Amino acid sequence: MMETVGAKCGMCGAKAAVTIDDTAWNKFQLREGLVQNLFPDLSLQEREVVMGARNGFGYFCGPCWDKMFAEIDEE
């Protein structure tokens, strides 16, 4: 079965949702596997949403991620 999980960007508040396999989601919640192994077909951004949904603290959307690390990229 499939389940939709969502998270909110910690900087701008943008909401995102991803539909994922519920068996893999249950394993991820129980820390029985890494996000990249349990959800290999998801993009990096979608995996961030999944991790944010699990941790309850949210995630950082692409534009906010770029803003946060712009200084590091300049070095």
PDB file of N, CA and C in Angstrom:
ATOM      1  N   MET A   1       0.847  -1.182   0.000  1.00  0.00           N
ATOM      2  CA  MET A   1       0.000   0.000   0.000  1.00  0.00           C
ATOM      3  C   MET A   1       0.882   1.230   0.000  1.00  0.00           C
ATOM      4  N   MET A   2       0.290   2.323  -0.358  1.00  0.00           N
ATOM      5  CA  MET A   2       1.014   3.583  -0.424  1.00  0.00           C
ATOM      6  C   MET A   2       0.502   4.529   0.665  1.00  0.00           C
ATOM      7  N   GLU A   3       1.375   5.413   1.086  1.00  0.00           N
ATOM      8  CA  GLU A   3       1.030   6.393   2.105  1.00  0.00           C
ATOM      9  C   GLU A   3       1.634   7.722   1.685  1.00  0.00           C
ATOM     10  N   THR A   4       0.933   8.807   1.984  1.00  0.00           N
ATOM     11  CA  THR A   4       1.451  10.143   1.702  1.00  0.00           C
ATOM     12  C   THR A   4       1.929  10.759   3.000  1.00  0.00           C
ATOM     13  N   VAL A   5       3.192  11.218   2.982  1.00  0.00           N
ATOM     14  CA  VAL A   5       3.767  11.896   4.140  1.00  0.00           C
ATOM     15  C   VAL A   5       4.168  13.297   3.709  1.00  0.00           C
ATOM     16  N   GLY A   6       4.173  14.206   4.654  1.00  0.00           N
ATOM     17  CA  GLY A   6       4.500  15.583   4.322  1.00  0.00           C
ATOM     18  C   GLY A   6       5.312  16.260   5.398  1.00  0.00           C
ATOM     19  N   ALA A   7       5.939  17.365   5.002  1.00  0.00           N
ATOM     20  CA  ALA A   7       6.728  18.161   5.930  1.00  0.00           C
ATOM     21  C   ALA A   7       6.673  19.617   5.473  1.00  0.00           C
ATOM     22  N   LYS A   8       7.062  20.505   6.377  1.00  0.00           N
ATOM     23  CA  LYS A   8       7.052  21.933   6.110  1.00  0.00           C
ATOM     24  C   LYS A   8       8.474  22.470   6.180  1.00  0.00           C
ATOM     25  N   CYS A   9       8.830  23.353   5.258  1.00  0.00           N
ATOM     26  CA  CYS A   9      10.163  23.953   5.244  1.00  0.00           C
ATOM     27  C   CYS A   9      10.347  24.781   6.515  1.00  0.00           C
ATOM     28  N   GLY A  10      11.466  24.569   7.171  1.00  0.00           N
ATOM     29  CA  GLY A  10      11.759  25.267   8.416  1.00  0.00           C
ATOM     30  C   GLY A  10      12.048  26.745   8.249  1.00  0.00           C
ATOM     31  N   MET A  11      12.329  27.188   7.026  1.00  0.00           N
ATOM     32  CA  MET A  11      12.622  28.606   6.804  1.00  0.00           C
ATOM     33  C   MET A  11      11.428  29.372   6.249  1.00  0.00           C
ATOM     34  N   CYS A  12      10.868  28.877   5.142  1.00  0.00           N
ATOM     35  CA  CYS A  12       9.823  29.652   4.466  1.00  0.00           C
ATOM     36  C   CYS A  12       8.415  29.118   4.711  1.00  0.00           C
ATOM     37  N   GLY A  13       8.309  27.915   5.262  1.00  0.00           N
ATOM     38  CA  GLY A  13       6.993  27.349   5.555  1.00  0.00           C
ATOM     39  C   GLY A  13       6.339  26.622   4.395  1.00  0.00           C
ATOM     40  N   ALA A  14       7.034  26.498   3.263  1.00  0.00           N
ATOM     41  CA  ALA A  14       6.469  25.768   2.130  1.00  0.00           C
ATOM     42  C   ALA A  14       6.215  24.318   2.524  1.00  0.00           C
ATOM     43  N   LYS A  15       5.072  23.804   2.117  1.00  0.00           N
ATOM     44  CA  LYS A  15       4.720  22.423   2.439  1.00  0.00           C
ATOM     45  C   LYS A  15       4.968  21.533   1.236  1.00  0.00           C
ATOM     46  N   ALA A  16       5.403  20.314   1.512  1.00  0.00           N
ATOM     47  CA  ALA A  16       5.635  19.329   0.454  1.00  0.00           C
ATOM     48  C   ALA A  16       5.145  17.977   0.939  1.00  0.00           C
ATOM     49  N   ALA A  17       4.716  17.160   0.010  1.00  0.00           N
ATOM     50  CA  ALA A  17       4.241  15.811   0.337  1.00  0.00           C
ATOM     51  C   ALA A  17       4.788  14.835  -0.689  1.00  0.00           C
ATOM     52  N   VAL A  18       4.996  13.608  -0.225  1.00  0.00           N
ATOM     53  CA  VAL A  18       5.514  12.541  -1.081  1.00  0.00           C
ATOM     54  C   VAL A  18       4.693  11.285  -0.802  1.00  0.00           C
ATOM     55  N   THR A  19       4.339  10.577  -1.852  1.00  0.00           N
ATOM     56  CA  THR A  19       3.638   9.307  -1.700  1.00  0.00           C
ATOM     57  C   THR A  19       4.675   8.192  -1.753  1.00  0.00           C
ATOM     58  N   ILE A  20       4.671   7.359  -0.704  1.00  0.00           N
ATOM     59  CA  ILE A  20       5.696   6.326  -0.553  1.00  0.00           C
ATOM     60  C   ILE A  20       5.067   5.000  -0.144  1.00  0.00           C
ATOM     61  N   ASP A  21       5.848   3.947  -0.271  1.00  0.00           N
ATOM     62  CA  ASP A  21       5.425   2.619   0.151  1.00  0.00           C
ATOM     63  C   ASP A  21       5.326   2.584   1.675  1.00  0.00           C
ATOM     64  N   ASP A  22       4.196   2.146   2.210  1.00  0.00           N
ATOM     65  CA  ASP A  22       4.012   2.182   3.660  1.00  0.00           C
ATOM     66  C   ASP A  22       4.889   1.173   4.397  1.00  0.00           C
ATOM     67  N   THR A  23       5.258   0.062   3.764  1.00  0.00           N
ATOM     68  CA  THR A  23       6.160  -0.896   4.412  1.00  0.00           C
ATOM     69  C   THR A  23       7.534  -0.273   4.609  1.00  0.00           C
ATOM     70  N   ALA A  24       8.030   0.400   3.578  1.00  0.00           N
ATOM     71  CA  ALA A  24       9.321   1.080   3.684  1.00  0.00           C
ATOM     72  C   ALA A  24       9.233   2.218   4.707  1.00  0.00           C
ATOM     73  N   TRP A  25       8.123   2.927   4.728  1.00  0.00           N
ATOM     74  CA  TRP A  25       7.923   4.014   5.688  1.00  0.00           C
ATOM     75  C   TRP A  25       7.979   3.488   7.125  1.00  0.00           C
ATOM     76  N   ASN A  26       7.313   2.367   7.368  1.00  0.00           N
ATOM     77  CA  ASN A  26       7.328   1.779   8.711  1.00  0.00           C
ATOM     78  C   ASN A  26       8.749   1.384   9.113  1.00  0.00           C
ATOM     79  N   LYS A  27       9.494   0.789   8.180  1.00  0.00           N
ATOM     80  CA  LYS A  27      10.887   0.427   8.468  1.00  0.00           C
ATOM     81  C   LYS A  27      11.718   1.671   8.754  1.00  0.00           C
ATOM     82  N   PHE A  28      11.482   2.730   7.987  1.00  0.00           N
ATOM     83  CA  PHE A  28      12.239   3.971   8.184  1.00  0.00           C
ATOM     84  C   PHE A  28      11.934   4.585   9.549  1.00  0.00           C
ATOM     85  N   GLN A  29      10.687   4.586   9.937  1.00  0.00           N
ATOM     86  CA  GLN A  29      10.312   5.121  11.246  1.00  0.00           C
ATOM     87  C   GLN A  29      10.955   4.333  12.383  1.00  0.00           C
ATOM     88  N   LEU A  30      11.118   3.032  12.189  1.00  0.00           N
ATOM     89  CA  LEU A  30      11.726   2.179  13.212  1.00  0.00           C
ATOM     90  C   LEU A  30      13.256   2.158  13.104  1.00  0.00           C
ATOM     91  N   ARG A  31      13.789   2.981  12.178  1.00  0.00           N
ATOM     92  CA  ARG A  31      15.235   3.078  11.967  1.00  0.00           C
ATOM     93  C   ARG A  31      15.852   1.740  11.535  1.00  0.00           C
ATOM     94  N   GLU A  32      15.122   1.029  10.695  1.00  0.00           N
ATOM     95  CA  GLU A  32      15.575  -0.261  10.188  1.00  0.00           C
ATOM     96  C   GLU A  32      16.238  -0.150   8.819  1.00  0.00           C
ATOM     97  N   GLY A  33      16.518   1.053   8.374  1.00  0.00           N
ATOM     98  CA  GLY A  33      17.179   1.242   7.086  1.00  0.00           C
ATOM     99  C   GLY A  33      17.394   2.709   6.802  1.00  0.00           C
ATOM    100  N   LEU A  34      18.311   2.977   5.892  1.00  0.00           N
ATOM    101  CA  LEU A  34      18.603   4.342   5.484  1.00  0.00           C
ATOM    102  C   LEU A  34      17.614   4.806   4.422  1.00  0.00           C
ATOM    103  N   VAL A  35      17.336   6.090   4.416  1.00  0.00           N
ATOM    104  CA  VAL A  35      16.352   6.638   3.486  1.00  0.00           C
ATOM    105  C   VAL A  35      16.712   6.311   2.040  1.00  0.00           C
ATOM    106  N   GLN A  36      18.001   6.380   1.689  1.00  0.00           N
ATOM    107  CA  GLN A  36      18.396   6.114   0.305  1.00  0.00           C
ATOM    108  C   GLN A  36      18.242   4.641  -0.068  1.00  0.00           C
ATOM    109  N   ASN A  37      18.307   3.756   0.907  1.00  0.00           N
ATOM    110  CA  ASN A  37      18.118   2.335   0.631  1.00  0.00           C
ATOM    111  C   ASN A  37      16.640   1.939   0.598  1.00  0.00           C
ATOM    112  N   LEU A  38      15.847   2.543   1.464  1.00  0.00           N
ATOM    113  CA  LEU A  38      14.426   2.210   1.539  1.00  0.00           C
ATOM    114  C   LEU A  38      13.605   2.889   0.443  1.00  0.00           C
ATOM    115  N   PHE A  39      14.079   4.042  -0.034  1.00  0.00           N
ATOM    116  CA  PHE A  39      13.356   4.807  -1.061  1.00  0.00           C
ATOM    117  C   PHE A  39      14.291   5.167  -2.218  1.00  0.00           C
ATOM    118  N   PRO A  40      14.840   4.165  -2.907  1.00  0.00           N
ATOM    119  CA  PRO A  40      15.839   4.442  -3.940  1.00  0.00           C
ATOM    120  C   PRO A  40      15.301   5.201  -5.152  1.00  0.00           C
ATOM    121  N   ASP A  41      13.991   5.161  -5.374  1.00  0.00           N
ATOM    122  CA  ASP A  41      13.420   5.822  -6.541  1.00  0.00           C
ATOM    123  C   ASP A  41      13.068   7.286  -6.292  1.00  0.00           C
ATOM    124  N   LEU A  42      13.195   7.757  -5.052  1.00  0.00           N
ATOM    125  CA  LEU A  42      12.887   9.153  -4.740  1.00  0.00           C
ATOM    126  C   LEU A  42      14.080  10.050  -5.055  1.00  0.00           C
ATOM    127  N   SER A  43      13.789  11.286  -5.399  1.00  0.00           N
ATOM    128  CA  SER A  43      14.848  12.268  -5.615  1.00  0.00           C
ATOM    129  C   SER A  43      15.428  12.679  -4.266  1.00  0.00           C
ATOM    130  N   LEU A  44      16.543  13.386  -4.298  1.00  0.00           N
ATOM    131  CA  LEU A  44      17.146  13.868  -3.051  1.00  0.00           C
ATOM    132  C   LEU A  44      16.169  14.763  -2.286  1.00  0.00           C
ATOM    133  N   GLN A  45      15.479  15.636  -2.995  1.00  0.00           N
ATOM    134  CA  GLN A  45      14.525  16.547  -2.360  1.00  0.00           C
ATOM    135  C   GLN A  45      13.361  15.771  -1.747  1.00  0.00           C
ATOM    136  N   GLU A  46      12.879  14.760  -2.437  1.00  0.00           N
ATOM    137  CA  GLU A  46      11.787  13.948  -1.889  1.00  0.00           C
ATOM    138  C   GLU A  46      12.242  13.192  -0.640  1.00  0.00           C
ATOM    139  N   ARG A  47      13.482  12.741  -0.644  1.00  0.00           N
ATOM    140  CA  ARG A  47      14.014  12.063   0.547  1.00  0.00           C
ATOM    141  C   ARG A  47      14.113  13.020   1.720  1.00  0.00           C
ATOM    142  N   GLU A  48      14.431  14.276   1.453  1.00  0.00           N
ATOM    143  CA  GLU A  48      14.465  15.282   2.517  1.00  0.00           C
ATOM    144  C   GLU A  48      13.081  15.433   3.148  1.00  0.00           C
ATOM    145  N   VAL A  49      12.043  15.400   2.315  1.00  0.00           N
ATOM    146  CA  VAL A  49      10.672  15.499   2.825  1.00  0.00           C
ATOM    147  C   VAL A  49      10.361  14.293   3.709  1.00  0.00           C
ATOM    148  N   VAL A  50      10.758  13.108   3.260  1.00  0.00           N
ATOM    149  CA  VAL A  50      10.519  11.895   4.054  1.00  0.00           C
ATOM    150  C   VAL A  50      11.227  12.001   5.403  1.00  0.00           C
ATOM    151  N   MET A  51      12.487  12.444   5.396  1.00  0.00           N
ATOM    152  CA  MET A  51      13.216  12.592   6.659  1.00  0.00           C
ATOM    153  C   MET A  51      12.572  13.646   7.548  1.00  0.00           C
ATOM    154  N   GLY A  52      12.104  14.735   6.934  1.00  0.00           N
ATOM    155  CA  GLY A  52      11.427  15.773   7.699  1.00  0.00           C
ATOM    156  C   GLY A  52      10.118  15.298   8.293  1.00  0.00           C
ATOM    157  N   ALA A  53       9.409  14.452   7.559  1.00  0.00           N
ATOM    158  CA  ALA A  53       8.150  13.899   8.070  1.00  0.00           C
ATOM    159  C   ALA A  53       8.417  13.010   9.277  1.00  0.00           C
ATOM    160  N   ARG A  54       9.518  12.274   9.246  1.00  0.00           N
ATOM    161  CA  ARG A  54       9.831  11.383  10.369  1.00  0.00           C
ATOM    162  C   ARG A  54      10.302  12.174  11.579  1.00  0.00           C
ATOM    163  N   ASN A  55      11.157  13.156  11.371  1.00  0.00           N
ATOM    164  CA  ASN A  55      11.750  13.837  12.533  1.00  0.00           C
ATOM    165  C   ASN A  55      10.831  14.875  13.160  1.00  0.00           C
ATOM    166  N   GLY A  56       9.812  15.302  12.452  1.00  0.00           N
ATOM    167  CA  GLY A  56       8.869  16.262  13.010  1.00  0.00           C
ATOM    168  C   GLY A  56       9.366  17.690  13.031  1.00  0.00           C
ATOM    169  N   PHE A  57      10.599  17.924  12.620  1.00  0.00           N
ATOM    170  CA  PHE A  57      11.160  19.271  12.604  1.00  0.00           C
ATOM    171  C   PHE A  57      11.077  19.905  11.232  1.00  0.00           C
ATOM    172  N   GLY A  58      10.626  19.179  10.249  1.00  0.00           N
ATOM    173  CA  GLY A  58      10.513  19.705   8.901  1.00  0.00           C
ATOM    174  C   GLY A  58      11.747  19.421   8.075  1.00  0.00           C
ATOM    175  N   TYR A  59      11.873  20.181   7.015  1.00  0.00           N
ATOM    176  CA  TYR A  59      12.983  20.009   6.082  1.00  0.00           C
ATOM    177  C   TYR A  59      13.303  21.387   5.522  1.00  0.00           C
ATOM    178  N   PHE A  60      14.251  21.482   4.612  1.00  0.00           N
ATOM    179  CA  PHE A  60      14.545  22.734   3.934  1.00  0.00           C
ATOM    180  C   PHE A  60      14.313  22.540   2.448  1.00  0.00           C
ATOM    181  N   CYS A  61      13.423  23.354   1.877  1.00  0.00           N
ATOM    182  CA  CYS A  61      13.121  23.258   0.449  1.00  0.00           C
ATOM    183  C   CYS A  61      14.360  23.666  -0.352  1.00  0.00           C
ATOM    184  N   GLY A  62      14.354  23.383  -1.634  1.00  0.00           N
ATOM    185  CA  GLY A  62      15.494  23.677  -2.490  1.00  0.00           C
ATOM    186  C   GLY A  62      15.977  25.111  -2.429  1.00  0.00           C
ATOM    187  N   PRO A  63      15.096  26.110  -2.614  1.00  0.00           N
ATOM    188  CA  PRO A  63      15.549  27.503  -2.569  1.00  0.00           C
ATOM    189  C   PRO A  63      16.130  27.897  -1.198  1.00  0.00           C
ATOM    190  N   CYS A  64      15.532  27.434  -0.120  1.00  0.00           N
ATOM    191  CA  CYS A  64      16.046  27.761   1.213  1.00  0.00           C
ATOM    192  C   CYS A  64      17.373  27.052   1.471  1.00  0.00           C
ATOM    193  N   TRP A  65      17.499  25.817   0.992  1.00  0.00           N
ATOM    194  CA  TRP A  65      18.760  25.077   1.115  1.00  0.00           C
ATOM    195  C   TRP A  65      19.871  25.855   0.424  1.00  0.00           C
ATOM    196  N   ASP A  66      19.574  26.348  -0.792  1.00  0.00           N
ATOM    197  CA  ASP A  66      20.568  27.109  -1.543  1.00  0.00           C
ATOM    198  C   ASP A  66      20.963  28.379  -0.798  1.00  0.00           C
ATOM    199  N   LYS A  67      19.999  29.064  -0.179  1.00  0.00           N
ATOM    200  CA  LYS A  67      20.297  30.273   0.597  1.00  0.00           C
ATOM    201  C   LYS A  67      21.172  29.949   1.798  1.00  0.00           C
ATOM    202  N   MET A  68      20.862  28.857   2.488  1.00  0.00           N
ATOM    203  CA  MET A  68      21.619  28.486   3.687  1.00  0.00           C
ATOM    204  C   MET A  68      23.078  28.183   3.362  1.00  0.00           C
ATOM    205  N   PHE A  69      23.329  27.562   2.226  1.00  0.00           N
ATOM    206  CA  PHE A  69      24.671  27.126   1.900  1.00  0.00           C
ATOM    207  C   PHE A  69      25.342  27.959   0.825  1.00  0.00           C
ATOM    208  N   ALA A  70      24.782  29.116   0.510  1.00  0.00           N
ATOM    209  CA  ALA A  70      25.373  29.989  -0.509  1.00  0.00           C
ATOM    210  C   ALA A  70      26.784  30.429  -0.114  1.00  0.00           C
ATOM    211  N   GLU A  71      26.983  30.756   1.166  1.00  0.00           N
ATOM    212  CA  GLU A  71      28.297  31.198   1.628  1.00  0.00           C
ATOM    213  C   GLU A  71      29.334  30.086   1.505  1.00  0.00           C
ATOM    214  N   ILE A  72      28.951  28.862   1.791  1.00  0.00           N
ATOM    215  CA  ILE A  72      29.874  27.730   1.696  1.00  0.00           C
ATOM    216  C   ILE A  72      30.259  27.506   0.242  1.00  0.00           C
ATOM    217  N   ASP A  73      29.288  27.638  -0.662  1.00  0.00           N
ATOM    218  CA  ASP A  73      29.559  27.430  -2.081  1.00  0.00           C
ATOM    219  C   ASP A  73      30.517  28.481  -2.635  1.00  0.00           C
ATOM    220  N   GLU A  74      30.513  29.690  -2.046  1.00  0.00           N
ATOM    221  CA  GLU A  74      31.369  30.773  -2.509  1.00  0.00           C
ATOM    222  C   GLU A  74      32.820  30.571  -2.110  1.00  0.00           C
ATOM    223  N   GLU A  75      33.078  29.785  -1.085  1.00  0.00           N
ATOM    224  CA  GLU A  75      34.442  29.593  -0.602  1.00  0.00           C
ATOM    225  C   GLU A  75      35.238  28.682  -1.485  1.00  0.00           C
TER     226      GLU A  75
END
